[in-house]
PDB file of N, CA and C in Angstrom:
ATOM      1  N   MET A 154       8.092 -10.602  29.582  1.00 75.00           N
ATOM      2  CA  MET A 154       7.238 -10.044  29.582  1.00 75.00           C
ATOM      3  C   MET A 154       6.320 -11.309  28.333  1.00 75.00           C
ATOM      4  N   ASP A 155       5.011 -10.753  29.078  1.00 96.00           N
ATOM      5  CA  ASP A 155       3.220 -11.773  28.794  1.00 96.00           C
ATOM      6  C   ASP A 155       3.188 -11.035  27.125  1.00 96.00           C
ATOM      7  N   TYR A 156       3.175 -11.320  26.078  1.00 98.00           N
ATOM      8  CA  TYR A 156       2.573 -10.580  25.247  1.00 98.00           C
ATOM      9  C   TYR A 156       1.181 -11.116  23.947  1.00 98.00           C
ATOM     10  N   LEU A 157      -0.110 -11.009  24.073  1.00 98.00           N
ATOM     11  CA  LEU A 157      -1.182 -11.161  23.245  1.00 98.00           C
ATOM     12  C   LEU A 157      -1.238 -10.710  21.642  1.00 98.00           C
ATOM     13  N   LEU A 158      -1.655 -11.836  20.592  1.00 98.00           N
ATOM     14  CA  LEU A 158      -1.510 -10.988  19.400  1.00 98.00           C
ATOM     15  C   LEU A 158      -3.265 -11.450  19.068  1.00 98.00           C
ATOM     16  N   TYR A 159      -3.832 -10.121  18.799  1.00 98.00           N
ATOM     17  CA  TYR A 159      -4.745  -9.789  18.433  1.00 98.00           C
ATOM     18  C   TYR A 159      -5.130 -10.429  16.996  1.00 98.00           C
ATOM     19  N   GLY A 160      -5.872 -10.974  16.468  1.00 98.00           N
ATOM     20  CA  GLY A 160      -6.443 -11.004  15.295  1.00 98.00           C
ATOM     21  C   GLY A 160      -7.827 -12.199  15.580  1.00 98.00           C
ATOM     22  N   THR A 161      -7.584 -12.707  14.016  1.00 96.00           N
ATOM     23  CA  THR A 161      -9.020 -13.645  13.680  1.00 96.00           C
ATOM     24  C   THR A 161      -8.062 -14.509  13.322  1.00 96.00           C
ATOM     25  N   SER A 162      -8.686 -16.109  12.632  1.00 92.00           N
ATOM     26  CA  SER A 162      -8.248 -17.149  12.756  1.00 92.00           C
ATOM     27  C   SER A 162      -8.067 -17.653  11.368  1.00 92.00           C
ATOM     28  N   HIS A 163      -8.526 -16.788  10.516  1.00 91.00           N
ATOM     29  CA  HIS A 163      -8.693 -17.070   8.939  1.00 91.00           C
ATOM     30  C   HIS A 163      -7.638 -15.685   8.405  1.00 91.00           C
ATOM     31  N   CYS A 164      -6.438 -15.090   8.935  1.00 95.00           N
ATOM     32  CA  CYS A 164      -6.091 -13.450   8.696  1.00 95.00           C
ATOM     33  C   CYS A 164      -4.836 -14.189   8.196  1.00 95.00           C
ATOM     34  N   HIS A 165      -5.105 -13.612   6.875  1.00 97.00           N
ATOM     35  CA  HIS A 165      -3.265 -14.065   6.800  1.00 97.00           C
ATOM     36  C   HIS A 165      -2.017 -13.450   7.017  1.00 97.00           C
ATOM     37  N   LEU A 166      -2.331 -11.866   7.712  1.00 98.00           N
ATOM     38  CA  LEU A 166      -1.691 -11.133   8.033  1.00 98.00           C
ATOM     39  C   LEU A 166      -1.340 -11.587   9.204  1.00 98.00           C
ATOM     40  N   CYS A 167      -1.791 -11.558   9.487  1.00 98.00           N
ATOM     41  CA  CYS A 167      -2.042 -12.561  10.962  1.00 98.00           C
ATOM     42  C   CYS A 167      -0.951 -13.635  11.238  1.00 98.00           C
ATOM     43  N   GLU A 168      -1.168 -14.769  10.016  1.00 97.00           N
ATOM     44  CA  GLU A 168      -0.183 -15.423  10.006  1.00 97.00           C
ATOM     45  C   GLU A 168       0.914 -14.877   9.946  1.00 97.00           C
ATOM     46  N   GLN A 169       1.022 -14.024   8.880  1.00 98.00           N
ATOM     47  CA  GLN A 169       2.835 -13.496   8.888  1.00 98.00           C
ATOM     48  C   GLN A 169       3.280 -12.826  10.126  1.00 98.00           C
ATOM     49  N   ALA A 170       2.210 -11.845  11.141  1.00 98.00           N
ATOM     50  CA  ALA A 170       3.209 -11.766  12.194  1.00 98.00           C
ATOM     51  C   ALA A 170       3.368 -12.719  12.824  1.00 98.00           C
ATOM     52  N   ARG A 171       2.771 -14.140  13.868  1.00 98.00           N
ATOM     53  CA  ARG A 171       3.041 -15.131  13.969  1.00 98.00           C
ATOM     54  C   ARG A 171       4.833 -15.650  13.411  1.00 98.00           C
ATOM     55  N   ALA A 172       4.830 -16.000  11.902  1.00 98.00           N
ATOM     56  CA  ALA A 172       6.114 -15.993  11.173  1.00 98.00           C
ATOM     57  C   ALA A 172       6.848 -14.598  12.398  1.00 98.00           C
ATOM     58  N   LEU A 173       6.897 -13.935  12.456  1.00 98.00           N
ATOM     59  CA  LEU A 173       7.905 -12.843  12.592  1.00 98.00           C
ATOM     60  C   LEU A 173       7.975 -12.793  14.146  1.00 98.00           C
ATOM     61  N   LEU A 174       6.833 -12.808  15.103  1.00 98.00           N
ATOM     62  CA  LEU A 174       7.088 -13.373  16.086  1.00 98.00           C
ATOM     63  C   LEU A 174       7.916 -14.576  16.465  1.00 98.00           C
ATOM     64  N   ALA A 175       7.600 -15.424  15.553  1.00 98.00           N
ATOM     65  CA  ALA A 175       8.704 -17.077  15.870  1.00 98.00           C
ATOM     66  C   ALA A 175      10.060 -16.777  15.981  1.00 98.00           C
ATOM     67  N   GLN A 176      10.098 -16.287  14.807  1.00 98.00           N
ATOM     68  CA  GLN A 176      11.636 -15.724  13.856  1.00 98.00           C
ATOM     69  C   GLN A 176      12.806 -14.486  14.894  1.00 98.00           C
ATOM     70  N   ARG A 177      11.071 -13.634  15.968  1.00 97.00           N
ATOM     71  CA  ARG A 177      12.154 -12.944  16.837  1.00 97.00           C
ATOM     72  C   ARG A 177      12.143 -14.214  18.860  1.00 97.00           C
ATOM     73  N   GLY A 178      11.733 -15.267  18.349  1.00 97.00           N
ATOM     74  CA  GLY A 178      11.642 -15.975  19.386  1.00 97.00           C
ATOM     75  C   GLY A 178      10.982 -15.369  20.070  1.00 97.00           C
ATOM     76  N   VAL A 179      10.038 -14.736  19.889  1.00 98.00           N
ATOM     77  CA  VAL A 179       8.979 -13.898  20.694  1.00 98.00           C
ATOM     78  C   VAL A 179       7.841 -15.059  21.260  1.00 98.00           C
ATOM     79  N   SER A 180       7.180 -15.353  22.431  1.00 98.00           N
ATOM     80  CA  SER A 180       5.733 -15.547  22.030  1.00 98.00           C
ATOM     81  C   SER A 180       4.584 -14.986  22.414  1.00 98.00           C
ATOM     82  N   ALA A 181       3.754 -15.560  21.455  1.00 98.00           N
ATOM     83  CA  ALA A 181       2.600 -14.586  22.407  1.00 98.00           C
ATOM     84  C   ALA A 181       1.249 -15.189  22.506  1.00 98.00           C
ATOM     85  N   THR A 182      -0.113 -15.358  23.431  1.00 97.00           N
ATOM     86  CA  THR A 182      -0.690 -15.624  22.590  1.00 97.00           C
ATOM     87  C   THR A 182      -2.280 -15.402  21.942  1.00 97.00           C
ATOM     88  N   HIS A 183      -2.864 -15.896  21.420  1.00 97.00           N
ATOM     89  CA  HIS A 183      -3.049 -15.296  20.096  1.00 97.00           C
ATOM     90  C   HIS A 183      -4.959 -15.259  20.868  1.00 97.00           C
ATOM     91  N   ILE A 184      -4.938 -14.304  20.156  1.00 97.00           N
ATOM     92  CA  ILE A 184      -6.672 -13.366  20.888  1.00 97.00           C
ATOM     93  C   ILE A 184      -7.662 -13.500  19.667  1.00 97.00           C
ATOM     94  N   ASP A 185      -8.683 -14.677  19.250  1.00 97.00           N
ATOM     95  CA  ASP A 185      -9.409 -14.000  18.015  1.00 97.00           C
ATOM     96  C   ASP A 185      -9.957 -13.202  18.572  1.00 97.00           C
ATOM     97  N   ILE A 186     -10.334 -12.108  18.065  1.00 98.00           N
ATOM     98  CA  ILE A 186     -10.982 -10.965  18.393  1.00 98.00           C
ATOM     99  C   ILE A 186     -12.647 -11.157  17.821  1.00 98.00           C
ATOM    100  N   ALA A 187     -12.520 -12.086  16.550  1.00 96.00           N
ATOM    101  CA  ALA A 187     -14.081 -12.376  16.535  1.00 96.00           C
ATOM    102  C   ALA A 187     -15.250 -12.741  17.207  1.00 96.00           C
ATOM    103  N   GLU A 188     -14.699 -13.438  18.376  1.00 89.00           N
ATOM    104  CA  GLU A 188     -15.497 -14.122  19.432  1.00 89.00           C
ATOM    105  C   GLU A 188     -15.963 -12.639  20.466  1.00 89.00           C
ATOM    106  N   ASP A 189     -16.036 -11.253  20.292  1.00 97.00           N
ATOM    107  CA  ASP A 189     -15.814 -10.584  21.648  1.00 97.00           C
ATOM    108  C   ASP A 189     -16.005  -9.483  20.560  1.00 97.00           C
ATOM    109  N   ASP A 190     -17.234  -8.945  20.960  1.00 97.00           N
ATOM    110  CA  ASP A 190     -18.097  -7.899  19.904  1.00 97.00           C
ATOM    111  C   ASP A 190     -16.655  -6.610  20.231  1.00 97.00           C
ATOM    112  N   THR A 191     -16.646  -6.683  21.521  1.00 97.00           N
ATOM    113  CA  THR A 191     -15.938  -5.302  22.708  1.00 97.00           C
ATOM    114  C   THR A 191     -14.297  -5.826  22.082  1.00 97.00           C
ATOM    115  N   LEU A 192     -13.377  -6.027  21.387  1.00 97.00           N
ATOM    116  CA  LEU A 192     -12.633  -6.592  20.713  1.00 97.00           C
ATOM    117  C   LEU A 192     -12.851  -6.124  19.134  1.00 97.00           C
ATOM    118  N   LEU A 193     -13.541  -6.580  18.926  1.00 97.00           N
ATOM    119  CA  LEU A 193     -13.418  -6.483  17.442  1.00 97.00           C
ATOM    120  C   LEU A 193     -14.038  -5.273  17.633  1.00 97.00           C
ATOM    121  N   GLU A 194     -14.502  -4.589  17.582  1.00 97.00           N
ATOM    122  CA  GLU A 194     -14.384  -3.325  17.984  1.00 97.00           C
ATOM    123  C   GLU A 194     -13.450  -2.376  17.708  1.00 97.00           C
ATOM    124  N   ARG A 195     -12.519  -2.795  18.989  1.00 97.00           N
ATOM    125  CA  ARG A 195     -11.458  -2.219  19.527  1.00 97.00           C
ATOM    126  C   ARG A 195     -10.408  -2.562  18.061  1.00 97.00           C
ATOM    127  N   TYR A 196     -10.081  -3.795  17.211  1.00 97.00           N
ATOM    128  CA  TYR A 196      -9.092  -4.173  17.170  1.00 97.00           C
ATOM    129  C   TYR A 196      -9.648  -4.718  15.461  1.00 97.00           C
ATOM    130  N   GLY A 197     -11.305  -4.551  14.807  1.00 94.00           N
ATOM    131  CA  GLY A 197     -11.196  -4.671  13.897  1.00 94.00           C
ATOM    132  C   GLY A 197     -10.795  -4.626  12.731  1.00 94.00           C
ATOM    133  N   VAL A 198     -10.328  -3.343  11.956  1.00 94.00           N
ATOM    134  CA  VAL A 198      -9.141  -2.224  10.643  1.00 94.00           C
ATOM    135  C   VAL A 198      -8.064  -2.497  11.382  1.00 94.00           C
ATOM    136  N   ARG A 199      -7.531  -2.825  12.887  1.00 95.00           N
ATOM    137  CA  ARG A 199      -6.164  -2.623  12.775  1.00 95.00           C
ATOM    138  C   ARG A 199      -5.143  -3.965  13.020  1.00 95.00           C
ATOM    139  N   ILE A 200      -5.682  -5.067  12.562  1.00 97.00           N
ATOM    140  CA  ILE A 200      -4.867  -6.446  13.514  1.00 97.00           C
ATOM    141  C   ILE A 200      -4.268  -6.990  11.951  1.00 97.00           C
ATOM    142  N   PRO A 201      -2.921  -8.085  12.529  1.00 98.00           N
ATOM    143  CA  PRO A 201      -3.162  -7.947  14.160  1.00 98.00           C
ATOM    144  C   PRO A 201      -2.315  -7.619  14.503  1.00 98.00           C
ATOM    145  N   VAL A 202      -2.871  -7.102  16.322  1.00 98.00           N
ATOM    146  CA  VAL A 202      -1.810  -6.092  16.676  1.00 98.00           C
ATOM    147  C   VAL A 202      -0.808  -6.325  17.857  1.00 98.00           C
ATOM    148  N   LEU A 203      -0.049  -6.899  17.711  1.00 98.00           N
ATOM    149  CA  LEU A 203       0.768  -7.569  18.933  1.00 98.00           C
ATOM    150  C   LEU A 203       1.078  -6.707  20.504  1.00 98.00           C
ATOM    151  N   PHE A 204       0.201  -7.013  21.982  1.00 98.00           N
ATOM    152  CA  PHE A 204      -0.172  -6.324  22.776  1.00 98.00           C
ATOM    153  C   PHE A 204       0.503  -6.287  24.208  1.00 98.00           C
ATOM    154  N   ARG A 205       1.232  -5.520  24.565  1.00 98.00           N
ATOM    155  CA  ARG A 205       2.285  -6.248  25.726  1.00 98.00           C
ATOM    156  C   ARG A 205       1.510  -5.981  26.957  1.00 98.00           C
ATOM    157  N   THR A 206       1.247  -6.981  27.693  1.00 98.00           N
ATOM    158  CA  THR A 206       0.400  -7.083  28.992  1.00 98.00           C
ATOM    159  C   THR A 206       1.121  -6.667  30.026  1.00 98.00           C
ATOM    160  N   ALA A 207       2.351  -5.843  30.187  1.00 97.00           N
ATOM    161  CA  ALA A 207       2.964  -5.425  31.549  1.00 97.00           C
ATOM    162  C   ALA A 207       2.161  -3.716  31.595  1.00 97.00           C
ATOM    163  N   ASP A 208       2.835  -3.752  30.283  1.00 98.00           N
ATOM    164  CA  ASP A 208       2.158  -1.961  30.367  1.00 98.00           C
ATOM    165  C   ASP A 208       0.875  -1.285  29.131  1.00 98.00           C
ATOM    166  N   GLY A 209       0.046  -2.224  28.455  1.00 98.00           N
ATOM    167  CA  GLY A 209      -0.407  -2.602  27.738  1.00 98.00           C
ATOM    168  C   GLY A 209      -0.329  -1.225  26.801  1.00 98.00           C
ATOM    169  N   ALA A 210       1.258  -1.262  26.015  1.00 98.00           N
ATOM    170  CA  ALA A 210       1.509  -0.970  24.742  1.00 98.00           C
ATOM    171  C   ALA A 210       1.410  -1.434  23.491  1.00 98.00           C
ATOM    172  N   GLU A 211       0.987  -0.967  21.853  1.00 98.00           N
ATOM    173  CA  GLU A 211       0.456  -2.086  21.823  1.00 98.00           C
ATOM    174  C   GLU A 211       1.067  -1.063  20.683  1.00 98.00           C
ATOM    175  N   LEU A 212       1.731  -2.794  19.333  1.00 98.00           N
ATOM    176  CA  LEU A 212       2.219  -2.647  18.104  1.00 98.00           C
ATOM    177  C   LEU A 212       0.851  -3.204  17.153  1.00 98.00           C
ATOM    178  N   ASP A 213       1.169  -1.864  16.002  1.00 98.00           N
ATOM    179  CA  ASP A 213       0.043  -2.401  15.674  1.00 98.00           C
ATOM    180  C   ASP A 213       0.560  -2.104  13.719  1.00 98.00           C
ATOM    181  N   TRP A 214      -0.388  -3.620  13.069  1.00 98.00           N
ATOM    182  CA  TRP A 214       0.655  -3.860  11.760  1.00 98.00           C
ATOM    183  C   TRP A 214       0.683  -3.059  11.032  1.00 98.00           C
ATOM    184  N   PRO A 215       1.502  -2.954  10.366  1.00 98.00           N
ATOM    185  CA  PRO A 215       2.526  -3.766   9.214  1.00 98.00           C
ATOM    186  C   PRO A 215       3.858  -3.504  10.171  1.00 98.00           C
ATOM    187  N   PHE A 216       4.498  -4.848  10.974  1.00 98.00           N
ATOM    188  CA  PHE A 216       5.751  -4.928  11.879  1.00 98.00           C
ATOM    189  C   PHE A 216       5.884  -5.673  11.565  1.00 98.00           C
ATOM    190  N   ASP A 217       7.460  -5.092  11.406  1.00 98.00           N
ATOM    191  CA  ASP A 217       8.642  -6.396  10.462  1.00 98.00           C
ATOM    192  C   ASP A 217      10.293  -6.849  12.612  1.00 98.00           C
ATOM    193  N   THR A 218      10.830  -7.644  12.074  1.00 98.00           N
ATOM    194  CA  THR A 218      11.255  -8.323  12.970  1.00 98.00           C
ATOM    195  C   THR A 218      11.920  -6.819  13.826  1.00 98.00           C
ATOM    196  N   GLU A 219      12.860  -6.201  13.674  1.00 98.00           N
ATOM    197  CA  GLU A 219      13.002  -4.922  13.897  1.00 98.00           C
ATOM    198  C   GLU A 219      12.316  -4.445  15.271  1.00 98.00           C
ATOM    199  N   GLN A 220      11.434  -4.067  14.808  1.00 98.00           N
ATOM    200  CA  GLN A 220       9.654  -3.611  15.586  1.00 98.00           C
ATOM    201  C   GLN A 220      10.172  -4.007  16.109  1.00 98.00           C
ATOM    202  N   ILE A 221       9.654  -5.532  16.023  1.00 98.00           N
ATOM    203  CA  ILE A 221       9.510  -6.601  17.046  1.00 98.00           C
ATOM    204  C   ILE A 221      10.507  -6.299  18.021  1.00 98.00           C
ATOM    205  N   GLY A 222      11.780  -7.181  18.211  1.00 98.00           N
ATOM    206  CA  GLY A 222      13.108  -6.874  18.444  1.00 98.00           C
ATOM    207  C   GLY A 222      12.828  -5.297  19.783  1.00 98.00           C
ATOM    208  N   ARG A 223      12.449  -4.189  18.613  1.00 98.00           N
ATOM    209  CA  ARG A 223      12.145  -3.051  19.342  1.00 98.00           C
ATOM    210  C   ARG A 223      11.005  -3.217  20.853  1.00 98.00           C
ATOM    211  N   PHE A 224       9.894  -3.612  20.726  1.00 98.00           N
ATOM    212  CA  PHE A 224       9.006  -3.387  21.560  1.00 98.00           C
ATOM    213  C   PHE A 224       9.020  -4.574  22.150  1.00 98.00           C
ATOM    214  N   CYS A 225      10.104  -5.947  22.820  1.00 97.00           N
ATOM    215  CA  CYS A 225      10.004  -6.694  22.606  1.00 97.00           C
ATOM    216  C   CYS A 225      11.416  -6.791  24.044  1.00 97.00           C
ATOM    217  N   GLY A 226      11.833  -5.959  23.183  1.00 89.00           N
ATOM    218  CA  GLY A 226      12.779  -5.429  24.571  1.00 89.00           C
ATOM    219  C   GLY A 226      14.238  -7.058  24.252  1.00 89.00           C
TER     220      GLY A 226
END
């Protein structure tokens, strides 16, 4: 499956989320919401958000490696 990680480039929580994803061996494309007003409005107070492209499911922060494992199957 493909995953997107919505966040911003200077977000320490987003960095933590990327580290947790790496621990689980999950690859996610980082999408900087600061570049898109629609994404900023949708995710601005929720980042980081892990998005599963197959079905549109979202995993909001805070999440841990166990939750990532369940979400990514």
